[in-house]
Amino acid sequence: MLNFEFCSPTKFVFGRDTQHKVGSLVREAGGTAALVVYGGGSVVRSGLLAQVLASLDAAGVPHAELGGVKPNPRSDLVYEGVRICRERGLDFLLAVGGGSAIDTAKAIADAVPYDGDFWDFYCGKAKVERALPHGCVLTIPAAGSEGSNSAVITKIEGNLKRGLSTEFHRPRFAVMNPELTFTLPRYQLACGATDMLAHIMERYFTNTKDVALTDRMAEALMLSIVEAAPKAMADAQDYESHATLMWAGMLAHNNSVGVGREQDWASHQIGHELSAKYDCAHGASLAVVFPAWMKYVYQHDTARFAQFAVRVWGVDAAGKDEAQVALEGIEAMKAFFVSLGMPVTFEAVGGKAEDIPALAANVVNGKTGHFVELLPPQIEEILRIACGA
Ligand code: NZQ
Ligand code: ZN
């Protein structure tokens, strides 16, 4: 196990009816006036936004609203949010939604006290040194932004989808009521389950030795997600499976299972290129990239892939060599994605073979991955493996 520092300061308020506490939670976190950030309308239609605003009113927290955040959130709304916060003197960001709303709120929170362009943080020109406090009411178990130190924004000019990790990105609180996820379309549930599995796998495939504890924790989480996702998709009102997914999504990405080990993140970076180019859902990009990445790299540590196959996917290793077991595990994972209705080929998310060199070349800093470091020619190879033909 490597040395590490881990601080997960977010207060998680989990369970039925918890959204009604949001006003007092903003107050408790020091907010006196809030910008409420939300997406394309699901929280309006469900009545959640009205409940949140009523709770802010009851707690005496004045507020303004910024709706219209799109999946794969864009820079334009960040600039708009900064303008509103500055004009109205708002000092707290409250996201109501999923990763896209939460990440937009995080980016605004960084930008309000900063004199320059917020994109400076995302292209490595500046470091976040202070930020407004922020919290969220989560409506989709997926990105894990409610507990993570990351935010991912797409800059419209140049179509660059880039992530930023800073401890300022940990929300002060996250309200997590599984019932709020009952309205999710099945496809979004599937994308969410895929994303949380991906967050665990980015950490699981490591070169660090002696990480049995976090291996076992990661495996338990993956098994729980594999069990809960089909149940939640089959029964939109099943509280326990939705609750399992909601908490698993947070644990998958607050780094509990990633501490003390080198992490990979190549599949996410390659996936971001697909989302930026084709505007496909983040989870869909991962269902395409991860199996192909695995096929490309498994021989780097066949034993680890065989362990994954046996412990997570129940592959019977008797009489087989490690490579065969490893490959059966990869196929089992891919079959699981298919069973959820996820796309698993490059073409299925809009990919065109002629785009592959540019997609590979565009990956941030021209290389990615730690388990196996990948340069553009290797990334191209992975995208070709992902092609369906
Ligand atoms: O926009 P609305 O109308 O709210 O609809 C959303 C959206 O269309 C819908 N939805 C959410 N909750 C719902 C609902 N529909 C009905 N009922 C509900 N309860 O679902 C769609 C997807 O929402 P979004 O917020 O985009 O989903 P997700 O949480 O998957 O976030 C994806 C974004 O997060 C980034 C991704 O790259 C992507 O941009 N990520 C952020 C991370 C982080 N900050 O730590 C890590 C992840 O790896 C990821 O990169
Ligand atoms: Zn992700």
XYZ file of C-alpha atoms and ligand atoms in Angstrom:
440
model
C 0.000 0.000 0.000
C 1.305 3.456 -0.922
C 1.273 6.448 1.429
C -1.880 8.546 1.096
C -3.955 11.379 2.476
C -7.716 10.972 2.368
C -10.279 13.493 3.519
C -13.920 12.996 2.588
C -15.503 15.964 4.380
C -18.945 15.748 2.767
C -21.926 15.289 5.055
C -24.131 12.631 3.466
C -27.815 12.877 4.325
C -29.317 9.673 2.999
C -32.863 8.338 2.826
C -36.513 9.089 2.256
C -37.702 12.725 2.431
C -34.209 14.089 3.038
C -34.595 16.748 0.316
C -36.714 18.771 2.749
C -33.623 19.351 4.895
C -31.700 21.154 2.193
C -32.427 24.703 3.386
C -31.050 24.066 6.855
C -28.065 22.210 5.360
C -27.158 25.263 3.264
C -27.365 27.416 6.400
C -25.275 24.933 8.376
C -22.616 25.071 5.617
C -22.454 28.859 5.909
C -24.490 29.739 2.821
C -26.603 32.891 3.047
C -27.801 33.140 -0.572
C -27.743 30.290 -3.093
C -27.613 29.688 -6.821
C -29.659 26.572 -7.555
C -28.193 24.757 -10.570
C -30.180 22.081 -12.403
C -30.487 20.304 -15.730
C -32.894 20.026 -18.607
C -36.113 19.813 -16.623
C -36.434 16.429 -14.874
C -36.366 18.129 -11.463
C -39.049 20.581 -12.561
C -41.322 17.798 -13.813
C -40.841 15.651 -10.714
C -41.644 18.536 -8.356
C -38.240 18.242 -6.669
C -37.133 21.739 -7.606
C -40.252 23.225 -5.993
C -39.548 21.232 -2.810
C -35.938 22.432 -2.735
C -36.925 26.070 -3.235
C -39.560 25.749 -0.494
C -36.945 24.352 1.862
C -34.584 27.251 1.078
C -37.430 29.715 1.674
C -38.287 28.060 4.980
C -34.657 28.393 6.086
C -34.547 32.040 4.993
C -32.016 31.444 2.204
C -32.624 33.755 -0.783
C -31.938 32.092 -4.110
C -31.618 32.414 -7.859
C -31.906 29.624 -10.403
C -29.762 28.418 -13.275
C -31.435 25.634 -15.262
C -30.595 24.059 -18.593
C -27.396 22.183 -17.759
C -26.861 19.561 -20.469
C -25.315 16.118 -20.005
C -21.600 16.587 -20.787
C -21.982 20.098 -19.311
C -20.608 23.074 -21.256
C -18.583 26.114 -20.358
C -21.259 28.635 -21.426
C -23.461 27.892 -18.417
C -20.471 28.175 -16.097
C -19.857 31.749 -17.309
C -23.565 32.488 -16.928
C -23.587 31.154 -13.361
C -20.534 33.200 -12.422
C -22.222 36.328 -13.744
C -25.393 35.665 -11.724
C -23.484 34.915 -8.508
C -21.417 38.087 -8.802
C -24.362 40.314 -9.701
C -26.596 38.966 -6.943
C -23.930 38.428 -4.293
C -24.681 34.700 -3.991
C -22.282 32.761 -1.798
C -23.428 29.127 -2.114
C -23.889 26.751 -5.056
C -26.645 24.169 -4.752
C -26.835 21.567 -7.504
C -30.044 19.587 -7.927
C -29.452 16.737 -10.340
C -26.620 14.479 -11.453
C -22.972 14.804 -12.347
C -23.648 17.441 -14.975
C -25.455 19.843 -12.639
C -23.036 19.139 -9.783
C -19.951 19.661 -11.947
C -21.354 22.916 -13.324
C -21.941 24.095 -9.754
C -18.380 23.091 -8.783
C -16.909 24.987 -11.736
C -18.938 28.098 -10.889
C -17.874 27.818 -7.242
C -14.201 27.864 -8.282
C -14.669 30.683 -10.755
C -16.594 33.269 -8.735
C -13.637 34.315 -6.539
C -11.128 34.040 -9.420
C -10.197 37.037 -11.563
C -9.262 35.119 -14.699
C -11.078 32.649 -16.963
C -12.214 29.526 -15.078
C -10.836 27.409 -17.953
C -7.343 28.286 -16.665
C -7.961 25.640 -13.984
C -8.937 23.007 -16.544
C -5.996 23.555 -18.879
C -3.413 23.662 -16.084
C -2.686 27.399 -16.273
C -3.829 28.090 -12.706
C -4.647 26.246 -9.470
C -7.837 26.688 -7.478
C -6.893 28.521 -4.286
C -10.344 29.325 -2.972
C -13.893 28.537 -3.950
C -17.444 29.130 -2.798
C -18.949 26.309 -0.759
C -21.338 23.986 -2.567
C -23.733 21.127 -1.891
C -26.084 18.938 -3.876
C -29.334 17.031 -4.008
C -28.533 13.934 -6.067
C -31.062 12.550 -8.552
C -29.023 9.904 -10.400
C -26.545 7.339 -9.083
C -23.723 7.511 -11.612
C -20.868 10.023 -11.754
C -20.167 10.019 -8.014
C -19.606 13.773 -8.128
C -21.570 14.045 -4.868
C -18.551 12.646 -3.019
C -15.670 13.189 -5.434
C -12.995 15.833 -5.752
C -13.535 16.091 -9.524
C -15.540 18.075 -12.029
C -15.676 17.582 -15.789
C -16.604 20.401 -18.169
C -16.615 20.710 -21.955
C -15.228 23.938 -23.391
C -17.370 24.860 -26.326
C -14.514 26.411 -28.296
C -12.423 23.470 -29.428
C -14.898 20.947 -27.991
C -12.533 19.973 -25.183
C -13.910 17.771 -22.395
C -11.562 18.056 -19.451
C -11.588 17.068 -15.791
C -10.208 18.885 -12.779
C -9.496 17.361 -9.385
C -9.091 19.592 -6.344
C -10.182 19.136 -2.763
C -12.317 22.292 -3.184
C -14.590 20.070 -5.259
C -15.777 17.979 -2.323
C -19.358 19.084 -1.622
C -20.176 20.325 1.887
C -23.207 18.045 1.867
C -24.975 15.618 -0.419
C -28.654 14.876 0.004
C -29.300 11.350 -1.257
C -32.883 10.130 -1.365
C -33.117 6.942 -3.464
C -36.794 7.679 -4.194
C -35.665 10.668 -6.261
C -34.124 8.191 -8.712
C -37.397 6.294 -9.363
C -38.144 8.570 -12.337
C -34.897 7.734 -14.144
C -35.161 6.326 -17.653
C -33.754 2.778 -17.732
C -30.999 3.870 -20.109
C -29.767 6.450 -17.589
C -29.794 3.834 -14.816
C -27.718 1.564 -17.048
C -25.285 4.372 -17.889
C -24.971 5.104 -14.186
C -24.257 1.491 -13.225
C -21.643 1.303 -15.987
C -19.981 4.505 -14.811
C -19.742 3.372 -11.199
C -18.276 0.013 -12.239
C -15.801 1.972 -14.358
C -14.791 4.165 -11.408
C -13.964 1.060 -9.431
C -12.123 -0.631 -12.305
C -9.988 2.454 -12.982
C -8.683 1.899 -9.453
C -8.716 -1.902 -9.435
C -6.291 -2.301 -12.337
C -3.122 -1.125 -10.680
C 0.573 -1.906 -10.582
C 0.697 -1.413 -6.811
C 1.321 -4.643 -4.931
C -0.188 -5.712 -1.588
C -3.547 -4.009 -1.932
C -5.731 -6.890 -0.770
C -7.984 -4.733 1.412
C -8.954 -2.258 -1.312
C -9.182 -5.120 -3.832
C -11.739 -6.854 -1.633
C -13.674 -3.644 -1.019
C -13.721 -2.935 -4.754
C -14.918 -6.456 -5.518
C -17.723 -6.208 -2.935
C -18.869 -2.939 -4.481
C -18.764 -4.322 -8.020
C -20.713 -7.438 -6.985
C -23.337 -5.266 -5.285
C -23.753 -3.090 -8.382
C -24.001 -6.112 -10.688
C -26.732 -7.499 -8.427
C -28.659 -4.254 -7.860
C -28.654 -2.719 -11.346
C -30.907 -5.319 -13.050
C -33.284 -5.231 -10.066
C -33.554 -1.444 -10.199
C -34.097 -1.559 -13.947
C -36.794 -4.217 -13.614
C -38.682 -2.405 -10.865
C -38.600 1.383 -10.900
C -40.083 1.542 -7.376
C -37.762 -0.944 -5.684
C -36.275 1.134 -2.881
C -33.511 -1.233 -1.779
C -31.885 -1.737 -5.175
C -32.050 1.994 -5.894
C -30.594 2.708 -2.445
C -27.768 0.222 -3.042
C -26.925 1.863 -6.357
C -27.043 5.326 -4.863
C -24.609 4.575 -2.063
C -22.426 2.358 -4.262
C -22.081 5.186 -6.789
C -20.736 7.451 -4.087
C -18.356 4.829 -2.641
C -17.136 3.981 -6.140
C -15.731 7.452 -6.632
C -15.003 9.176 -3.313
C -11.711 7.231 -3.450
C -12.356 4.852 -0.541
C -11.319 1.986 -2.809
C -8.540 3.921 -4.533
C -6.372 5.024 -1.649
C -2.886 3.602 -1.374
C -2.751 2.407 -4.967
C -1.780 3.776 -8.348
C -4.856 4.296 -10.525
C -5.289 4.068 -14.277
C -7.976 6.399 -15.790
C -7.114 5.764 -19.462
C -10.615 4.506 -20.270
C -12.187 7.653 -18.824
C -9.869 9.913 -20.793
C -10.538 8.060 -24.024
C -14.252 8.010 -23.203
C -14.232 11.795 -22.719
C -12.969 12.147 -26.290
C -15.952 10.106 -27.520
C -18.409 12.185 -25.465
C -16.850 15.444 -26.685
C -16.971 14.377 -30.325
C -20.281 12.491 -30.463
C -22.065 13.865 -27.378
C -22.752 10.330 -26.161
C -23.594 9.673 -22.506
C -20.540 9.281 -20.299
C -21.575 5.758 -19.221
C -22.055 4.744 -22.850
C -18.549 5.884 -23.746
C -17.184 3.681 -20.960
C -19.168 0.601 -22.018
C -17.482 0.955 -25.401
C -13.944 1.718 -24.255
C -13.479 -0.454 -21.164
C -13.827 -3.926 -22.752
C -11.507 -2.872 -25.603
C -8.970 -1.390 -23.181
C -9.046 -4.624 -21.171
C -8.436 -6.792 -24.225
C -5.483 -4.573 -25.124
C -3.810 -4.529 -21.692
C -4.772 -7.758 -19.876
C -1.475 -9.505 -20.592
C 0.297 -6.780 -18.616
C -1.028 -8.561 -15.486
C -3.013 -11.607 -16.492
C -3.255 -12.791 -12.894
C -5.055 -9.609 -11.841
C -7.525 -9.967 -14.707
C -8.070 -13.622 -13.793
C -8.754 -12.591 -10.195
C -11.304 -10.049 -11.467
C -12.931 -12.742 -13.633
C -13.268 -15.252 -10.808
C -14.187 -12.958 -7.940
C -16.488 -10.494 -9.708
C -17.891 -12.412 -12.669
C -17.912 -15.906 -11.178
C -15.787 -17.419 -13.956
C -14.943 -21.058 -13.214
C -11.160 -21.301 -13.441
C -10.948 -25.096 -13.168
C -8.796 -26.625 -15.898
C -8.202 -23.297 -17.671
C -5.083 -21.201 -18.014
C -4.976 -17.685 -16.603
C -5.325 -15.990 -19.969
C -8.486 -17.891 -20.788
C -9.984 -17.049 -17.396
C -9.047 -13.383 -17.854
C -10.663 -13.254 -21.299
C -13.831 -14.947 -20.034
C -14.069 -12.277 -17.337
C -13.813 -9.499 -19.918
C -16.516 -11.171 -22.024
C -18.744 -11.585 -18.944
C -18.429 -7.893 -18.178
C -19.224 -6.965 -21.767
C -22.253 -9.295 -21.734
C -23.423 -7.569 -18.564
C -23.254 -4.178 -20.282
C -25.218 -5.629 -23.207
C -27.825 -7.046 -20.811
C -28.318 -3.529 -19.434
C -28.868 -2.221 -22.950
C -25.563 -0.385 -23.200
C -23.820 0.175 -26.516
C -20.515 -1.732 -26.620
C -19.145 -0.807 -30.024
C -17.487 2.391 -31.222
C -20.022 2.721 -34.042
C -22.949 2.423 -31.632
C -22.056 5.781 -30.032
C -21.664 7.417 -33.447
C -17.990 6.586 -33.964
C -16.510 6.788 -37.462
C -13.295 4.934 -38.308
C -11.804 8.007 -40.006
C -12.065 9.966 -36.724
C -9.875 7.515 -34.777
C -6.465 9.182 -35.305
C -7.778 12.618 -34.285
C -9.594 11.204 -31.247
C -6.410 9.474 -30.102
C -4.245 12.527 -30.715
C -6.609 14.798 -28.786
C -6.296 12.909 -25.482
C -4.999 15.337 -22.893
C -1.189 15.726 -22.857
C -0.875 13.183 -25.671
C -0.724 10.182 -23.343
C -2.873 8.491 -20.751
C -3.015 5.573 -18.319
C -0.833 4.311 -15.499
C -1.502 0.567 -15.434
C -0.189 0.662 -18.989
C 0.846 4.025 -20.392
C -0.784 4.668 -23.746
C 0.360 6.954 -26.538
C -1.837 7.864 -29.529
C -0.931 4.749 -31.597
C -2.024 2.489 -28.723
C -5.191 4.499 -28.169
C -5.970 4.106 -31.860
C -5.498 0.362 -31.487
C -7.945 0.270 -28.558
C -10.563 2.206 -30.514
C -10.140 -0.235 -33.408
C -10.695 -3.151 -31.005
C -13.910 -1.366 -29.959
C -15.177 -1.346 -33.545
C -18.024 -3.783 -34.053
C -17.174 -5.198 -37.453
O -31.075 17.210 -17.360
P -32.234 16.537 -16.723
O -33.546 16.906 -17.292
O -32.185 16.613 -15.211
O -32.103 14.962 -17.114
C -30.979 14.189 -16.747
C -30.026 13.922 -17.901
O -30.710 13.891 -19.121
C -31.454 12.793 -16.405
N -31.858 12.653 -15.010
C -31.084 12.849 -13.920
N -31.788 12.540 -12.810
C -33.025 12.163 -13.228
C -33.081 12.254 -14.634
N -34.176 11.944 -15.351
C -35.263 11.542 -14.659
N -35.279 11.411 -13.300
C -34.187 11.704 -12.565
N -34.191 11.515 -11.238
O -30.334 11.964 -16.630
C -29.524 12.515 -17.652
C -28.072 12.449 -17.241
O -27.785 13.363 -16.185
P -26.270 13.726 -15.866
O -26.240 14.662 -14.732
O -25.594 14.111 -17.117
O -25.741 12.275 -15.427
P -24.449 11.804 -14.679
O -24.634 11.875 -13.213
O -24.103 10.518 -15.289
O -23.311 12.889 -15.037
C -22.550 12.771 -16.207
C -21.487 13.831 -16.245
O -20.612 13.697 -15.106
C -19.263 13.572 -15.565
C -19.425 12.909 -16.903
O -18.272 13.014 -17.706
C -20.603 13.672 -17.471
O -20.207 14.907 -17.980
N -18.463 12.865 -14.570
C -18.189 13.524 -13.432
C -17.381 12.977 -12.454
C -17.074 13.713 -11.214
N -17.439 14.973 -11.132
O -16.467 13.160 -10.289
C -16.741 11.660 -12.627
C -17.293 10.859 -13.742
O -16.298 9.962 -14.191
C -17.777 11.644 -14.914
O -16.706 11.978 -15.801
Zn -17.029 8.231 -14.847
